[in-house]
């Protein structure tokens, strides 16, 4: 055992557990993990969902590229190793909020099935739902919200997902929800996701402490 492990005194037993927080907040905590290509609509739907739930009185926290890569993970790049560490740290942060009874909405490209699986393992399978924002490479390149597809085409971005760096779609037996933003409008996509989110976060009875 290392010195630091020796000096570690956990305080978990003195902390309020998730169940207590869920009763206080009258909601079921959960991590909704939006993933998909750049421009597939993750941020658009994740922020609309967060806004709607917040106005409905739910306690939520959104985690996305801007608030993570600009701070906690600003030392990480886009190599396979760094993408793994990026998702590992985000999953741990999501778990902290989840354990605090919060509904966490993540929005990250998360291109590999193994990365999505790791996130579910860190949070705990029952507490984490991956949501695939499904739009073709062509649609995303046409939208080119952030001008990245043009830059990638010009060879200015190394390891750009879907162009030199692979994206793995979910397989049929994965538990992932699919949100087809190629077909649905923004409003329709939000309605679809809200319909599926509500049964997961609804508190089951009027239990109080
Ligand atoms: P990402 O976060 O996946 O990189 P963004 O949400 O930033 O993508 O951008 C998606 C773009 O696609 C936005 O300009 C949005 O208006 C547009 N869009 C068109 N249809 C949809 C839809 N059904 N859902 C989400 N975004 C859509």
PDB file of C-alpha atoms and ligand atoms in Angstrom:
ATOM      1  CA  UNK A   1       0.000   0.000   0.000  1.00  0.00           C
ATOM      2  CA  UNK A   2       1.412   3.423  -0.931  1.00  0.00           C
ATOM      3  CA  UNK A   3       1.779   6.236   1.600  1.00  0.00           C
ATOM      4  CA  UNK A   4      -1.105   8.190   0.077  1.00  0.00           C
ATOM      5  CA  UNK A   5      -3.396   5.140   0.237  1.00  0.00           C
ATOM      6  CA  UNK A   6      -2.350   4.664   3.857  1.00  0.00           C
ATOM      7  CA  UNK A   7      -3.397   8.188   4.735  1.00  0.00           C
ATOM      8  CA  UNK A   8      -6.723   7.984   2.963  1.00  0.00           C
ATOM      9  CA  UNK A   9      -9.621   8.256   5.397  1.00  0.00           C
ATOM     10  CA  UNK A  10     -12.881   7.981   3.515  1.00  0.00           C
ATOM     11  CA  UNK A  11     -15.874   9.854   4.848  1.00  0.00           C
ATOM     12  CA  UNK A  12     -18.469   8.057   2.735  1.00  0.00           C
ATOM     13  CA  UNK A  13     -20.258   6.662   5.790  1.00  0.00           C
ATOM     14  CA  UNK A  14     -20.950  10.225   7.009  1.00  0.00           C
ATOM     15  CA  UNK A  15     -22.258  11.446   3.674  1.00  0.00           C
ATOM     16  CA  UNK A  16     -25.944  11.506   2.736  1.00  0.00           C
ATOM     17  CA  UNK A  17     -26.559   8.693   0.278  1.00  0.00           C
ATOM     18  CA  UNK A  18     -28.245   9.014  -3.120  1.00  0.00           C
ATOM     19  CA  UNK A  19     -31.553   7.638  -1.879  1.00  0.00           C
ATOM     20  CA  UNK A  20     -31.856  10.376   0.747  1.00  0.00           C
ATOM     21  CA  UNK A  21     -31.175  13.035  -1.886  1.00  0.00           C
ATOM     22  CA  UNK A  22     -33.715  11.489  -4.258  1.00  0.00           C
ATOM     23  CA  UNK A  23     -36.377  11.632  -1.553  1.00  0.00           C
ATOM     24  CA  UNK A  24     -35.537  15.265  -0.792  1.00  0.00           C
ATOM     25  CA  UNK A  25     -35.495  16.246  -4.474  1.00  0.00           C
ATOM     26  CA  UNK A  26     -38.481  13.995  -5.353  1.00  0.00           C
ATOM     27  CA  UNK A  27     -36.702  12.737  -8.450  1.00  0.00           C
ATOM     28  CA  UNK A  28     -34.714   9.691  -9.560  1.00  0.00           C
ATOM     29  CA  UNK A  29     -31.104  10.544 -10.297  1.00  0.00           C
ATOM     30  CA  UNK A  30     -29.794   9.408 -13.686  1.00  0.00           C
ATOM     31  CA  UNK A  31     -27.041  10.047 -16.216  1.00  0.00           C
ATOM     32  CA  UNK A  32     -28.233  10.624 -19.797  1.00  0.00           C
ATOM     33  CA  UNK A  33     -25.213  10.385 -22.077  1.00  0.00           C
ATOM     34  CA  UNK A  34     -25.705  11.933 -25.533  1.00  0.00           C
ATOM     35  CA  UNK A  35     -23.128  10.849 -28.109  1.00  0.00           C
ATOM     36  CA  UNK A  36     -22.655  11.109 -31.853  1.00  0.00           C
ATOM     37  CA  UNK A  37     -20.704  12.898 -34.553  1.00  0.00           C
ATOM     38  CA  UNK A  38     -19.856  16.586 -34.311  1.00  0.00           C
ATOM     39  CA  UNK A  39     -22.958  18.431 -35.530  1.00  0.00           C
ATOM     40  CA  UNK A  40     -25.321  15.500 -34.902  1.00  0.00           C
ATOM     41  CA  UNK A  41     -27.366  17.582 -32.441  1.00  0.00           C
ATOM     42  CA  UNK A  42     -26.072  16.413 -29.041  1.00  0.00           C
ATOM     43  CA  UNK A  43     -25.639  19.892 -27.573  1.00  0.00           C
ATOM     44  CA  UNK A  44     -28.846  21.230 -29.108  1.00  0.00           C
ATOM     45  CA  UNK A  45     -30.994  18.470 -27.607  1.00  0.00           C
ATOM     46  CA  UNK A  46     -29.019  18.182 -24.345  1.00  0.00           C
ATOM     47  CA  UNK A  47     -29.370  21.909 -23.571  1.00  0.00           C
ATOM     48  CA  UNK A  48     -33.051  21.980 -24.576  1.00  0.00           C
ATOM     49  CA  UNK A  49     -33.664  18.951 -22.349  1.00  0.00           C
ATOM     50  CA  UNK A  50     -31.822  20.519 -19.441  1.00  0.00           C
ATOM     51  CA  UNK A  51     -33.759  23.767 -19.807  1.00  0.00           C
ATOM     52  CA  UNK A  52     -37.122  21.973 -19.969  1.00  0.00           C
ATOM     53  CA  UNK A  53     -36.377  19.763 -16.946  1.00  0.00           C
ATOM     54  CA  UNK A  54     -35.024  22.691 -14.922  1.00  0.00           C
ATOM     55  CA  UNK A  55     -38.179  24.718 -15.591  1.00  0.00           C
ATOM     56  CA  UNK A  56     -40.194  21.684 -14.504  1.00  0.00           C
ATOM     57  CA  UNK A  57     -38.369  21.804 -11.160  1.00  0.00           C
ATOM     58  CA  UNK A  58     -35.816  19.009 -11.590  1.00  0.00           C
ATOM     59  CA  UNK A  59     -32.248  19.348 -10.305  1.00  0.00           C
ATOM     60  CA  UNK A  60     -30.001  18.911 -13.309  1.00  0.00           C
ATOM     61  CA  UNK A  61     -26.391  19.357 -14.391  1.00  0.00           C
ATOM     62  CA  UNK A  62     -25.117  19.447 -17.936  1.00  0.00           C
ATOM     63  CA  UNK A  63     -21.579  18.291 -18.751  1.00  0.00           C
ATOM     64  CA  UNK A  64     -20.237  19.030 -22.218  1.00  0.00           C
ATOM     65  CA  UNK A  65     -17.049  19.563 -24.153  1.00  0.00           C
ATOM     66  CA  UNK A  66     -16.821  23.261 -23.360  1.00  0.00           C
ATOM     67  CA  UNK A  67     -17.091  23.054 -19.595  1.00  0.00           C
ATOM     68  CA  UNK A  68     -14.835  19.983 -19.351  1.00  0.00           C
ATOM     69  CA  UNK A  69     -12.151  20.311 -22.033  1.00  0.00           C
ATOM     70  CA  UNK A  70     -11.662  23.988 -21.104  1.00  0.00           C
ATOM     71  CA  UNK A  71     -10.972  23.173 -17.453  1.00  0.00           C
ATOM     72  CA  UNK A  72     -10.690  19.765 -15.822  1.00  0.00           C
ATOM     73  CA  UNK A  73      -9.445  18.085 -19.014  1.00  0.00           C
ATOM     74  CA  UNK A  74      -7.542  20.903 -20.653  1.00  0.00           C
ATOM     75  CA  UNK A  75      -4.357  18.814 -20.523  1.00  0.00           C
ATOM     76  CA  UNK A  76      -5.914  16.182 -22.832  1.00  0.00           C
ATOM     77  CA  UNK A  77      -5.892  15.954 -26.628  1.00  0.00           C
ATOM     78  CA  UNK A  78      -7.591  13.629 -29.113  1.00  0.00           C
ATOM     79  CA  UNK A  79      -5.325  10.574 -29.253  1.00  0.00           C
ATOM     80  CA  UNK A  80      -7.001   7.258 -28.371  1.00  0.00           C
ATOM     81  CA  UNK A  81      -5.309   7.346 -24.965  1.00  0.00           C
ATOM     82  CA  UNK A  82      -6.457  10.904 -24.221  1.00  0.00           C
ATOM     83  CA  UNK A  83     -10.015  10.243 -25.418  1.00  0.00           C
ATOM     84  CA  UNK A  84     -10.137   7.310 -22.984  1.00  0.00           C
ATOM     85  CA  UNK A  85      -8.861   9.427 -20.095  1.00  0.00           C
ATOM     86  CA  UNK A  86     -11.265  12.233 -21.088  1.00  0.00           C
ATOM     87  CA  UNK A  87     -14.275   9.925 -20.854  1.00  0.00           C
ATOM     88  CA  UNK A  88     -12.992   8.227 -17.695  1.00  0.00           C
ATOM     89  CA  UNK A  89     -12.738  11.539 -15.829  1.00  0.00           C
ATOM     90  CA  UNK A  90     -16.100  12.763 -17.145  1.00  0.00           C
ATOM     91  CA  UNK A  91     -17.737   9.507 -16.034  1.00  0.00           C
ATOM     92  CA  UNK A  92     -16.320   9.956 -12.537  1.00  0.00           C
ATOM     93  CA  UNK A  93     -17.646  13.538 -12.404  1.00  0.00           C
ATOM     94  CA  UNK A  94     -21.042  12.371 -13.683  1.00  0.00           C
ATOM     95  CA  UNK A  95     -21.085   9.745 -10.934  1.00  0.00           C
ATOM     96  CA  UNK A  96     -20.425  12.370  -8.252  1.00  0.00           C
ATOM     97  CA  UNK A  97     -23.468  14.356  -9.400  1.00  0.00           C
ATOM     98  CA  UNK A  98     -25.500  11.155  -9.758  1.00  0.00           C
ATOM     99  CA  UNK A  99     -24.645  10.194  -6.175  1.00  0.00           C
ATOM    100  CA  UNK A 100     -25.818  13.675  -5.149  1.00  0.00           C
ATOM    101  CA  UNK A 101     -29.281  12.881  -6.561  1.00  0.00           C
ATOM    102  CA  UNK A 102     -28.895  15.025  -9.661  1.00  0.00           C
ATOM    103  CA  UNK A 103     -30.055  14.320 -13.240  1.00  0.00           C
ATOM    104  CA  UNK A 104     -26.868  14.566 -15.293  1.00  0.00           C
ATOM    105  CA  UNK A 105     -26.946  15.308 -19.011  1.00  0.00           C
ATOM    106  CA  UNK A 106     -23.674  14.602 -20.809  1.00  0.00           C
ATOM    107  CA  UNK A 107     -22.859  15.595 -24.370  1.00  0.00           C
ATOM    108  CA  UNK A 108     -19.683  14.108 -25.831  1.00  0.00           C
ATOM    109  CA  UNK A 109     -18.798  12.483 -29.158  1.00  0.00           C
ATOM    110  CA  UNK A 110     -17.795   9.251 -27.315  1.00  0.00           C
ATOM    111  CA  UNK A 111     -16.972   7.512 -30.621  1.00  0.00           C
ATOM    112  CA  UNK A 112     -16.177   3.960 -29.413  1.00  0.00           C
ATOM    113  CA  UNK A 113     -18.517   1.399 -27.899  1.00  0.00           C
ATOM    114  CA  UNK A 114     -15.819   0.589 -25.340  1.00  0.00           C
ATOM    115  CA  UNK A 115     -15.854   4.228 -24.159  1.00  0.00           C
ATOM    116  CA  UNK A 116     -19.640   4.212 -23.761  1.00  0.00           C
ATOM    117  CA  UNK A 117     -19.393   0.901 -21.925  1.00  0.00           C
ATOM    118  CA  UNK A 118     -16.752   2.332 -19.589  1.00  0.00           C
ATOM    119  CA  UNK A 119     -19.011   5.289 -18.745  1.00  0.00           C
ATOM    120  CA  UNK A 120     -21.824   2.861 -17.857  1.00  0.00           C
ATOM    121  CA  UNK A 121     -19.490   0.785 -15.732  1.00  0.00           C
ATOM    122  CA  UNK A 122     -18.188   3.826 -13.817  1.00  0.00           C
ATOM    123  CA  UNK A 123     -21.659   5.277 -13.126  1.00  0.00           C
ATOM    124  CA  UNK A 124     -23.318   1.875 -12.691  1.00  0.00           C
ATOM    125  CA  UNK A 125     -25.353   0.330 -15.507  1.00  0.00           C
ATOM    126  CA  UNK A 126     -28.765   1.002 -14.016  1.00  0.00           C
ATOM    127  CA  UNK A 127     -27.967   4.691 -13.597  1.00  0.00           C
ATOM    128  CA  UNK A 128     -26.687   5.536 -17.067  1.00  0.00           C
ATOM    129  CA  UNK A 129     -28.439   5.644 -20.442  1.00  0.00           C
ATOM    130  CA  UNK A 130     -26.440   6.294 -23.619  1.00  0.00           C
ATOM    131  CA  UNK A 131     -28.416   8.241 -26.255  1.00  0.00           C
ATOM    132  CA  UNK A 132     -27.163   8.123 -29.850  1.00  0.00           C
ATOM    133  CA  UNK A 133     -27.745  11.369 -31.754  1.00  0.00           C
ATOM    134  CA  UNK A 134     -27.918   9.724 -35.153  1.00  0.00           C
ATOM    135  CA  UNK A 135     -27.075  11.809 -38.194  1.00  0.00           C
ATOM    136  CA  UNK A 136     -25.018  10.766 -41.191  1.00  0.00           C
ATOM    137  CA  UNK A 137     -21.519  12.087 -41.793  1.00  0.00           C
ATOM    138  CA  UNK A 138     -22.885  13.891 -44.879  1.00  0.00           C
ATOM    139  CA  UNK A 139     -25.644  15.661 -42.894  1.00  0.00           C
ATOM    140  CA  UNK A 140     -23.178  16.726 -40.195  1.00  0.00           C
ATOM    141  CA  UNK A 141     -20.667  17.930 -42.794  1.00  0.00           C
ATOM    142  CA  UNK A 142     -23.417  19.924 -44.495  1.00  0.00           C
ATOM    143  CA  UNK A 143     -24.500  21.514 -41.190  1.00  0.00           C
ATOM    144  CA  UNK A 144     -20.839  22.093 -40.232  1.00  0.00           C
ATOM    145  CA  UNK A 145     -21.939  24.088 -37.176  1.00  0.00           C
ATOM    146  CA  UNK A 146     -18.419  24.691 -35.931  1.00  0.00           C
ATOM    147  CA  UNK A 147     -16.603  24.826 -39.287  1.00  0.00           C
ATOM    148  CA  UNK A 148     -14.705  21.669 -38.342  1.00  0.00           C
ATOM    149  CA  UNK A 149     -15.679  19.547 -41.353  1.00  0.00           C
ATOM    150  CA  UNK A 150     -14.225  22.133 -43.747  1.00  0.00           C
ATOM    151  CA  UNK A 151     -11.014  22.226 -41.712  1.00  0.00           C
ATOM    152  CA  UNK A 152     -10.819  18.409 -41.596  1.00  0.00           C
ATOM    153  CA  UNK A 153     -11.331  18.222 -45.358  1.00  0.00           C
ATOM    154  CA  UNK A 154      -8.464  20.669 -45.761  1.00  0.00           C
ATOM    155  CA  UNK A 155      -6.299  18.370 -43.597  1.00  0.00           C
ATOM    156  CA  UNK A 156      -6.047  20.921 -40.780  1.00  0.00           C
ATOM    157  CA  UNK A 157      -7.403  18.617 -38.030  1.00  0.00           C
ATOM    158  CA  UNK A 158      -5.750  15.343 -37.119  1.00  0.00           C
ATOM    159  CA  UNK A 159      -7.906  12.518 -35.702  1.00  0.00           C
ATOM    160  CA  UNK A 160     -11.189  14.222 -36.651  1.00  0.00           C
ATOM    161  CA  UNK A 161     -13.992  11.767 -35.819  1.00  0.00           C
ATOM    162  CA  UNK A 162     -15.524  10.203 -38.908  1.00  0.00           C
ATOM    163  CA  UNK A 163     -12.612  11.415 -41.049  1.00  0.00           C
ATOM    164  CA  UNK A 164      -9.427   9.587 -40.144  1.00  0.00           C
ATOM    165  CA  UNK A 165     -10.730   8.533 -36.722  1.00  0.00           C
ATOM    166  CA  UNK A 166     -13.517   5.941 -36.599  1.00  0.00           C
ATOM    167  CA  UNK A 167     -16.967   6.289 -35.093  1.00  0.00           C
ATOM    168  CA  UNK A 168     -18.712   3.115 -33.945  1.00  0.00           C
ATOM    169  CA  UNK A 169     -22.500   3.110 -34.123  1.00  0.00           C
ATOM    170  CA  UNK A 170     -24.410   1.165 -31.438  1.00  0.00           C
ATOM    171  CA  UNK A 171     -25.227  -2.474 -32.125  1.00  0.00           C
ATOM    172  CA  UNK A 172     -28.703  -3.978 -32.085  1.00  0.00           C
ATOM    173  CA  UNK A 173     -28.438  -5.449 -28.571  1.00  0.00           C
ATOM    174  CA  UNK A 174     -26.940  -2.325 -26.964  1.00  0.00           C
ATOM    175  CA  UNK A 175     -29.266  -0.624 -24.455  1.00  0.00           C
ATOM    176  CA  UNK A 176     -28.740   2.738 -26.172  1.00  0.00           C
ATOM    177  CA  UNK A 177     -31.656   4.956 -27.175  1.00  0.00           C
ATOM    178  CA  UNK A 178     -31.528   6.242 -30.734  1.00  0.00           C
ATOM    179  CA  UNK A 179     -32.519   9.781 -31.641  1.00  0.00           C
ATOM    180  CA  UNK A 180     -32.623  10.144 -35.393  1.00  0.00           C
ATOM    181  CA  UNK A 181     -31.835  13.830 -35.916  1.00  0.00           C
ATOM    182  CA  UNK A 182     -31.519  13.223 -39.677  1.00  0.00           C
ATOM    183  CA  UNK A 183     -35.260  12.603 -39.758  1.00  0.00           C
ATOM    184  CA  UNK A 184     -36.662  14.463 -36.725  1.00  0.00           C
ATOM    185  CA  UNK A 185     -36.854  18.229 -36.306  1.00  0.00           C
ATOM    186  CA  UNK A 186     -35.290  19.712 -33.162  1.00  0.00           C
ATOM    187  CA  UNK A 187     -38.735  20.042 -31.557  1.00  0.00           C
ATOM    188  CA  UNK A 188     -39.680  16.461 -32.457  1.00  0.00           C
ATOM    189  CA  UNK A 189     -36.368  15.142 -31.134  1.00  0.00           C
ATOM    190  CA  UNK A 190     -36.895  16.971 -27.834  1.00  0.00           C
ATOM    191  CA  UNK A 191     -40.448  15.638 -27.475  1.00  0.00           C
ATOM    192  CA  UNK A 192     -39.242  12.109 -28.250  1.00  0.00           C
ATOM    193  CA  UNK A 193     -36.461  12.248 -25.671  1.00  0.00           C
ATOM    194  CA  UNK A 194     -38.669  13.872 -22.990  1.00  0.00           C
ATOM    195  CA  UNK A 195     -41.214  11.081 -23.418  1.00  0.00           C
ATOM    196  CA  UNK A 196     -38.509   8.514 -22.661  1.00  0.00           C
ATOM    197  CA  UNK A 197     -36.718  10.515 -19.935  1.00  0.00           C
ATOM    198  CA  UNK A 198     -39.754  11.174 -17.741  1.00  0.00           C
ATOM    199  CA  UNK A 199     -40.475   7.565 -16.683  1.00  0.00           C
ATOM    200  CA  UNK A 200     -36.799   7.182 -15.684  1.00  0.00           C
ATOM    201  CA  UNK A 201     -36.624  10.287 -13.455  1.00  0.00           C
ATOM    202  CA  UNK A 202     -40.138  10.213 -12.011  1.00  0.00           C
ATOM    203  CA  UNK A 203     -40.089   9.624  -8.276  1.00  0.00           C
ATOM    204  CA  UNK A 204     -42.145   6.518  -7.608  1.00  0.00           C
ATOM    205  CA  UNK A 205     -44.193   7.691  -4.630  1.00  0.00           C
ATOM    206  CA  UNK A 206     -44.685  10.518  -2.189  1.00  0.00           C
ATOM    207  CA  UNK A 207     -42.175   9.101   0.320  1.00  0.00           C
ATOM    208  CA  UNK A 208     -40.689  11.789   2.565  1.00  0.00           C
ATOM    209  CA  UNK A 209     -37.979  11.639   5.196  1.00  0.00           C
TER     210      UNK A 209
HETATM  211  P1  LIG B   1     -23.128  18.580 -31.633  1.00  0.00           P
HETATM  212  O1  LIG B   1     -23.278  19.041 -30.198  1.00  0.00           O
HETATM  213  O2  LIG B   1     -23.545  17.155 -31.826  1.00  0.00           O
HETATM  214  O3  LIG B   1     -21.778  18.873 -32.201  1.00  0.00           O
HETATM  215  P2  LIG B   1     -24.883  20.775 -32.223  1.00  0.00           P
HETATM  216  O4  LIG B   1     -26.076  20.538 -31.358  1.00  0.00           O
HETATM  217  O5  LIG B   1     -23.883  21.802 -31.774  1.00  0.00           O
HETATM  218  O6  LIG B   1     -24.166  19.395 -32.524  1.00  0.00           O
HETATM  219  O7  LIG B   1     -25.371  21.189 -33.693  1.00  0.00           O
HETATM  220  C1  LIG B   1     -26.404  20.515 -34.371  1.00  0.00           C
HETATM  221  C2  LIG B   1     -26.969  21.396 -35.483  1.00  0.00           C
HETATM  222  O8  LIG B   1     -27.958  20.663 -36.208  1.00  0.00           O
HETATM  223  C3  LIG B   1     -27.634  22.659 -34.944  1.00  0.00           C
HETATM  224  O9  LIG B   1     -27.345  23.746 -35.815  1.00  0.00           O
HETATM  225  C4  LIG B   1     -29.121  22.299 -35.003  1.00  0.00           C
HETATM  226  O10 LIG B   1     -29.903  23.461 -35.194  1.00  0.00           O
HETATM  227  C5  LIG B   1     -29.182  21.372 -36.230  1.00  0.00           C
HETATM  228  N1  LIG B   1     -30.278  20.373 -36.207  1.00  0.00           N
HETATM  229  C6  LIG B   1     -31.102  20.082 -37.232  1.00  0.00           C
HETATM  230  N2  LIG B   1     -31.991  19.132 -36.894  1.00  0.00           N
HETATM  231  C7  LIG B   1     -31.727  18.784 -35.642  1.00  0.00           C
HETATM  232  C8  LIG B   1     -32.320  17.850 -34.710  1.00  0.00           C
HETATM  233  N3  LIG B   1     -33.347  17.068 -35.041  1.00  0.00           N
HETATM  234  N4  LIG B   1     -31.775  17.755 -33.484  1.00  0.00           N
HETATM  235  C9  LIG B   1     -30.712  18.498 -33.145  1.00  0.00           C
HETATM  236  N5  LIG B   1     -30.118  19.413 -33.931  1.00  0.00           N
HETATM  237  C10 LIG B   1     -30.619  19.563 -35.182  1.00  0.00           C
END
